[in-house]
Short mmCIF file of C-alpha atoms in Angstrom, two decimals:
data_model
loop_
_atom_site.label_atom_id
_atom_site.label_comp_id
_atom_site.label_asym_id
_atom_site.label_seq_id
_atom_site.Cartn_x
_atom_site.Cartn_y
_atom_site.Cartn_z
CA MET A 1 -0.14 0.11 -0.03
CA SER A 2 1.77 3.26 -0.97
CA GLU A 3 2.37 6.15 1.61
CA GLN A 4 -0.14 8.34 0.08
CA LYS A 5 -2.98 5.74 0.55
CA ILE A 6 -2.23 5.16 4.30
CA GLU A 7 -2.36 8.76 4.79
CA ASP A 8 -5.91 9.01 2.98
CA ILE A 9 -6.64 6.29 5.68
CA VAL A 10 -5.42 8.22 8.39
CA GLU A 11 -7.77 10.92 7.69
CA ILE A 12 -10.68 9.31 8.28
CA GLU A 13 -11.66 11.70 11.36
CA ASP A 14 -12.00 14.40 8.89
CA PHE A 15 -15.17 12.37 7.58
CA ARG A 16 -16.83 11.81 10.75
CA THR A 17 -20.04 12.75 12.22
CA SER A 18 -19.94 16.46 13.61
CA PRO A 19 -21.22 15.97 17.65
CA GLY A 20 -22.47 19.77 17.44
CA ALA A 21 -25.02 18.26 14.81
CA SER A 22 -28.72 19.96 15.72
CA PRO A 23 -31.02 17.95 17.33
CA VAL A 24 -33.66 15.94 14.93
CA GLU A 25 -36.19 17.68 16.24
CA ASP A 26 -35.44 21.18 15.97
CA MET A 27 -34.81 20.50 11.96
CA ASP A 28 -37.28 21.23 9.85
CA THR A 29 -37.69 19.21 5.96
CA GLU A 30 -35.47 21.46 4.37
CA ALA A 31 -32.56 21.32 7.18
CA LEU A 32 -33.56 17.02 7.47
CA ARG A 33 -32.84 16.89 3.84
CA GLU A 34 -29.68 18.85 3.79
CA GLU A 35 -28.41 16.60 6.39
CA LEU A 36 -28.91 13.68 4.65
CA ARG A 37 -27.47 14.69 1.91
CA ARG A 38 -24.28 16.26 3.79
CA LEU A 39 -24.08 12.49 5.77
CA ASP A 40 -24.55 10.49 2.47
CA THR A 41 -21.51 12.22 1.15
CA GLN A 42 -19.56 11.00 4.52
CA LYS A 43 -21.09 7.74 4.37
CA VAL A 44 -19.61 7.19 0.67
CA ALA A 45 -16.01 8.66 1.63
CA LEU A 46 -16.28 6.34 4.85
CA GLU A 47 -17.15 3.39 2.69
CA SER A 48 -14.35 4.18 -0.06
CA ARG A 49 -11.88 4.08 2.81
CA LEU A 50 -13.05 1.45 4.48
CA SER A 51 -12.56 -0.65 0.81
CA ASP A 52 -9.41 0.71 0.44
CA ALA A 53 -8.17 -0.35 3.97
CA LEU A 54 -9.85 -3.98 3.62
CA ALA A 55 -7.93 -4.24 -0.27
CA TYR A 56 -4.70 -3.43 1.66
CA LEU A 57 -5.27 -5.31 4.20
CA ALA A 58 -6.25 -8.51 2.01
CA SER A 59 -3.06 -8.25 0.24
CA THR A 60 -0.86 -8.43 2.64
CA PRO A 61 -0.17 -12.25 4.34
CA VAL A 62 -1.49 -11.29 7.89
CA GLY A 63 -5.26 -10.21 6.58
CA LEU A 64 -7.34 -8.49 8.60
CA ARG A 65 -7.07 -10.43 12.13
CA GLY A 66 -3.51 -12.34 11.58
CA ARG A 67 -0.91 -12.52 14.27
CA LEU A 68 2.06 -9.95 13.69
CA LEU A 69 4.57 -11.88 15.35
CA ASP A 70 6.32 -14.97 13.68
CA ASP A 71 6.62 -18.44 15.26
CA GLU A 72 9.39 -17.27 17.76
CA GLY A 73 7.58 -14.10 19.24
CA PHE A 74 9.56 -11.76 16.67
CA PRO A 75 7.92 -9.17 15.03
CA ARG A 76 7.26 -10.25 11.01
CA ASP A 77 9.38 -9.08 8.58
CA ASP A 78 7.53 -10.71 5.28
CA CYS A 79 4.90 -7.41 5.66
CA ASP A 80 5.13 -3.52 6.90
CA LEU A 81 3.74 -3.51 10.66
CA TYR A 82 3.08 -0.14 10.57
CA ALA A 83 1.06 0.03 7.67
CA VAL A 84 -0.92 -2.83 8.68
CA ARG A 85 -1.65 -1.97 11.69
CA THR A 86 -2.61 1.70 10.31
CA ALA A 87 -5.16 -0.32 8.20
CA ARG A 88 -6.65 -2.03 10.69
CA ASN A 89 -7.19 0.76 12.90
CA THR A 90 -8.65 2.51 10.00
CA ALA A 91 -10.95 -0.19 9.21
CA ASP A 92 -12.20 -0.89 12.68
CA CYS A 93 -12.79 3.06 13.37
CA THR A 94 -14.54 3.69 10.00
CA ARG A 95 -17.34 0.43 10.87
CA ASN A 96 -17.76 2.32 13.92
CA ASP A 97 -18.49 5.87 12.40
CA LEU A 98 -20.55 4.11 9.42
CA ARG A 99 -22.50 2.61 12.48
CA SER A 100 -22.96 5.67 14.10
CA LEU A 101 -23.66 7.58 10.97
CA SER A 102 -25.96 4.89 9.38
CA GLU A 103 -27.81 5.25 13.15
CA ARG A 104 -27.84 9.08 12.26
CA MET A 105 -29.54 8.66 9.03
CA TYR A 106 -32.39 6.49 10.22
CA ALA A 107 -33.21 8.74 12.88
CA LEU A 108 -33.26 11.79 9.98
CA LEU A 109 -35.33 9.50 7.77
CA ASN A 110 -37.66 9.02 10.46
CA ALA A 111 -37.69 12.39 11.27
CA LEU A 112 -38.31 13.24 7.34
CA HIS A 113 -41.01 10.90 6.87
CA HIS A 114 -42.77 12.19 9.80
CA LYS A 115 -42.66 15.53 9.11
CA THR A 116 -43.02 14.87 5.20
CA GLN A 117 -46.23 12.97 6.30
CA GLU A 118 -47.37 15.70 8.76
CA GLU A 119 -46.96 18.09 5.72
CA ALA A 120 -49.03 16.05 3.66
CA GLU A 121 -51.72 15.74 6.29
CA LEU A 122 -51.93 19.51 6.62
CA GLN A 123 -51.62 20.05 3.01
CA MET A 124 -54.61 17.98 2.72
CA VAL A 125 -56.76 19.60 5.28
CA GLN A 126 -55.60 22.84 3.51
CA ASP A 127 -56.68 21.55 0.06
CA ALA A 128 -59.99 20.79 1.50
CA ALA A 129 -60.62 23.69 3.22
CA ALA A 130 -59.44 25.83 0.16
CA ARG A 131 -61.73 23.47 -1.99
CA ARG A 132 -64.60 24.34 0.53
CA GLN A 133 -64.18 28.00 0.24
CA ARG A 134 -64.04 27.49 -3.81
CA GLN A 135 -67.29 25.43 -3.48
CA ALA A 136 -69.01 28.40 -0.95
CA ALA A 137 -67.95 30.79 -3.39
CA ALA A 138 -69.75 29.44 -6.45
CA ALA A 139 -72.38 28.58 -4.40
CA LYS A 140 -72.87 32.34 -3.35
CA ARG A 141 -71.90 33.40 -6.77
CA VAL A 142 -75.19 31.20 -8.11
CA GLN A 143 -77.26 32.63 -5.36
CA ARG A 144 -76.19 36.02 -6.20
CA MET A 145 -77.01 35.08 -9.86
CA ALA A 146 -80.06 34.29 -8.65
CA GLU A 147 -81.05 37.14 -6.72
CA VAL A 148 -79.96 39.60 -9.43
CA GLN A 149 -82.18 37.60 -11.76
CA ARG A 150 -85.23 38.03 -9.64
CA VAL A 151 -84.79 41.19 -8.48
CA SER A 152 -84.56 42.39 -12.24
CA ARG A 153 -87.87 41.11 -12.85
CA LEU A 154 -89.34 43.01 -10.38
CA LYS A 155 -90.91 46.75 -11.14
CA PRO A 156 -89.77 49.47 -9.58
CA PHE A 157 -92.24 51.46 -7.20
CA LEU A 158 -89.99 54.35 -5.79
CA LEU A 159 -88.44 56.95 -7.34
CA VAL A 160 -85.59 59.08 -5.45
CA THR A 161 -86.31 62.57 -5.45
CA LYS A 162 -84.16 64.01 -3.02
CA VAL A 163 -80.91 62.89 -0.51
CA ASP A 164 -79.94 65.34 2.09
CA ALA A 165 -76.14 65.69 3.00
CA ASN A 166 -74.45 63.71 4.91
CA SER A 167 -77.21 61.55 5.62
CA PRO A 168 -77.92 57.65 6.02
CA ALA A 169 -79.19 57.88 2.79
CA GLU A 170 -76.25 59.47 1.37
CA GLU A 171 -73.99 57.33 3.26
CA ALA A 172 -75.45 54.36 1.59
CA GLY A 173 -75.09 55.51 -2.05
CA LEU A 174 -78.79 56.46 -2.78
CA SER A 175 -78.62 59.77 -5.46
CA VAL A 176 -81.54 61.45 -7.01
CA GLY A 177 -83.07 59.82 -9.91
CA MET A 178 -82.68 56.13 -8.76
CA GLN A 179 -85.45 53.50 -8.67
CA ILE A 180 -86.00 51.36 -5.84
CA LEU A 181 -86.87 47.75 -6.86
CA GLN A 182 -86.85 46.19 -3.35
CA TYR A 183 -86.92 48.04 0.11
CA GLY A 184 -85.87 45.40 2.26
CA ALA A 185 -88.38 43.19 1.75
CA VAL A 186 -91.01 45.29 0.70
CA THR A 187 -91.57 45.01 -2.93
CA ARG A 188 -94.03 47.00 -5.34
CA ALA A 189 -96.56 43.94 -3.97
CA GLU A 190 -96.59 44.86 -0.50
CA LEU A 191 -96.79 48.26 -0.91
CA ILE A 192 -99.69 47.95 -3.48
CA ALA A 193 -100.94 45.54 -0.28
CA GLU A 194 -100.29 47.69 2.76
CA GLY A 195 -99.59 51.04 1.56
CA LEU A 196 -96.75 53.76 2.92
CA GLN A 197 -97.20 51.64 6.00
CA ALA A 198 -95.13 48.52 5.03
CA LEU A 199 -91.76 51.25 4.35
CA ALA A 200 -92.46 52.81 7.33
CA LYS A 201 -92.51 49.20 9.41
CA GLU A 202 -89.39 48.16 7.34
CA THR A 203 -87.43 51.37 8.30
CA ALA A 204 -88.71 51.06 12.07
CA THR A 205 -87.67 47.33 12.08
CA HIS A 206 -83.95 48.49 11.00
CA GLU A 207 -83.25 51.46 12.37
CA GLY A 208 -79.51 50.89 13.36
CA ALA A 209 -79.67 47.80 11.58
CA PRO A 210 -78.47 47.52 7.41
CA LEU A 211 -81.21 47.28 5.47
CA VAL A 212 -80.98 46.31 1.72
CA ILE A 213 -82.00 47.89 -1.11
CA TRP A 214 -81.95 47.17 -4.63
CA VAL A 215 -82.00 49.98 -7.07
CA ARG A 216 -81.48 50.76 -10.80
CA LYS A 217 -79.46 54.13 -11.55
CA PRO A 218 -80.88 56.71 -14.01
CA SER A 219 -77.82 56.02 -16.31
CA GLU A 220 -78.32 52.08 -16.14
CA LEU A 221 -81.93 51.44 -16.03
CA GLU A 222 -81.47 48.44 -18.45
CA ASP A 223 -78.64 47.06 -16.36
CA ASP A 224 -78.66 44.40 -13.69
CA PRO A 225 -80.25 46.36 -10.53
CA SER A 226 -77.20 47.17 -7.74
CA GLU A 227 -77.54 46.25 -4.44
CA LEU A 228 -77.15 49.02 -1.76
CA VAL A 229 -77.09 48.54 2.00
CA LEU A 230 -78.85 51.62 3.94
CA VAL A 231 -78.50 51.89 8.02
CA PRO A 232 -81.47 53.94 8.96
CA GLN A 233 -80.37 55.73 12.19
CA ARG A 234 -80.92 58.92 13.74
CA TRP A 235 -78.75 62.00 12.69
CA SER A 236 -78.53 65.60 12.51
CA GLY A 237 -81.31 66.00 10.24
CA SER A 238 -85.03 64.88 10.29
CA GLY A 239 -86.40 60.92 9.86
CA LEU A 240 -83.93 58.14 9.82
CA LEU A 241 -82.81 58.58 6.06
CA GLY A 242 -82.35 61.72 5.13
CA CYS A 243 -84.02 61.51 1.92
CA ALA A 244 -87.36 61.80 -0.34
CA LEU A 245 -89.05 58.93 -1.76
CA ASP A 246 -92.07 59.36 -4.29
CA ARG A 247 -94.04 56.26 -5.18
CA LEU A 248 -94.12 55.78 -8.52
CA THR A 249 -97.29 54.70 -10.91
CA ASP A 250 -97.70 52.47 -13.89
CA GLU A 251 -98.37 55.37 -15.99
CA ALA A 252 -93.99 57.08 -14.43
CA LEU A 253 -92.57 53.57 -15.55
#
C-alpha cells in the first residue's frame, strides 16, 4: 500500500459525524434533507476508505486478523507492520463511524418521514378548506346571480327625489333619480297591499341595522340592478333616512 494511501486512510477522522449536529427534532424538512445529503456524502467517503483499507489488508500475508508475530515471537518481516496496524485501525474506526452515521441517517429519515407525513396531512387539510371555500364562493355566486335575476324582474315602485347631505341615505349611496325595486323585504306587491305603512314599518324595524335596497341607477336602467346597504338611524337631520321617496305609478314607468 502506498504512503499516500495510508495518509488518506488516517485522515478518516475528518469525515466523522460532527458531535455538534442539530437535534433531529429541531430541524425542518429542508434542513433534514440537507443533513441527509451531507451524511450521504460522508458515507460514500467512509465506505471508500474502508474498502481501501480492507483491500490493502487482503494483499498482505496477515490480512485483517492475522498474527503480527512469527512463531518465535518476533515481529514479522514479510509485511509492513506499521501500515498493517494503520489499516486495521482505520477499518475498525471506519466501521464504528459508519455504524454511528447509519444510526443518525436512520433517525433523520424517520423524522423526515413523519414531518413530510405531517406536511402532507396539513396540505390535505388546507386543500380541503380551500376546496370548501371555492365551493362556497361558487354557490354564493350562483345564489347572487339568481337573486339579481329575481330582482331584475321586479318593477320599480319608488323614485328617489331628494337626498340630504351627510344623511344615512347619502352614506348608503342613494342619489336622486334612482328607482327602487326592493326596499328590504318590501316590493311593489307589498306596497300595493299595505301602502306606505309597509315602508315605515320596514324602516323602523331596521333602525341601527343594515337594510338592503335594490335600485336601478338613472344611467343604467337597462343594466342589472345595484345592491345598496342603508342603515336607518338618527342623524343631525330629520327622520331616519335623510331622503325623499316618491311612489311610482304604472303611468310613470
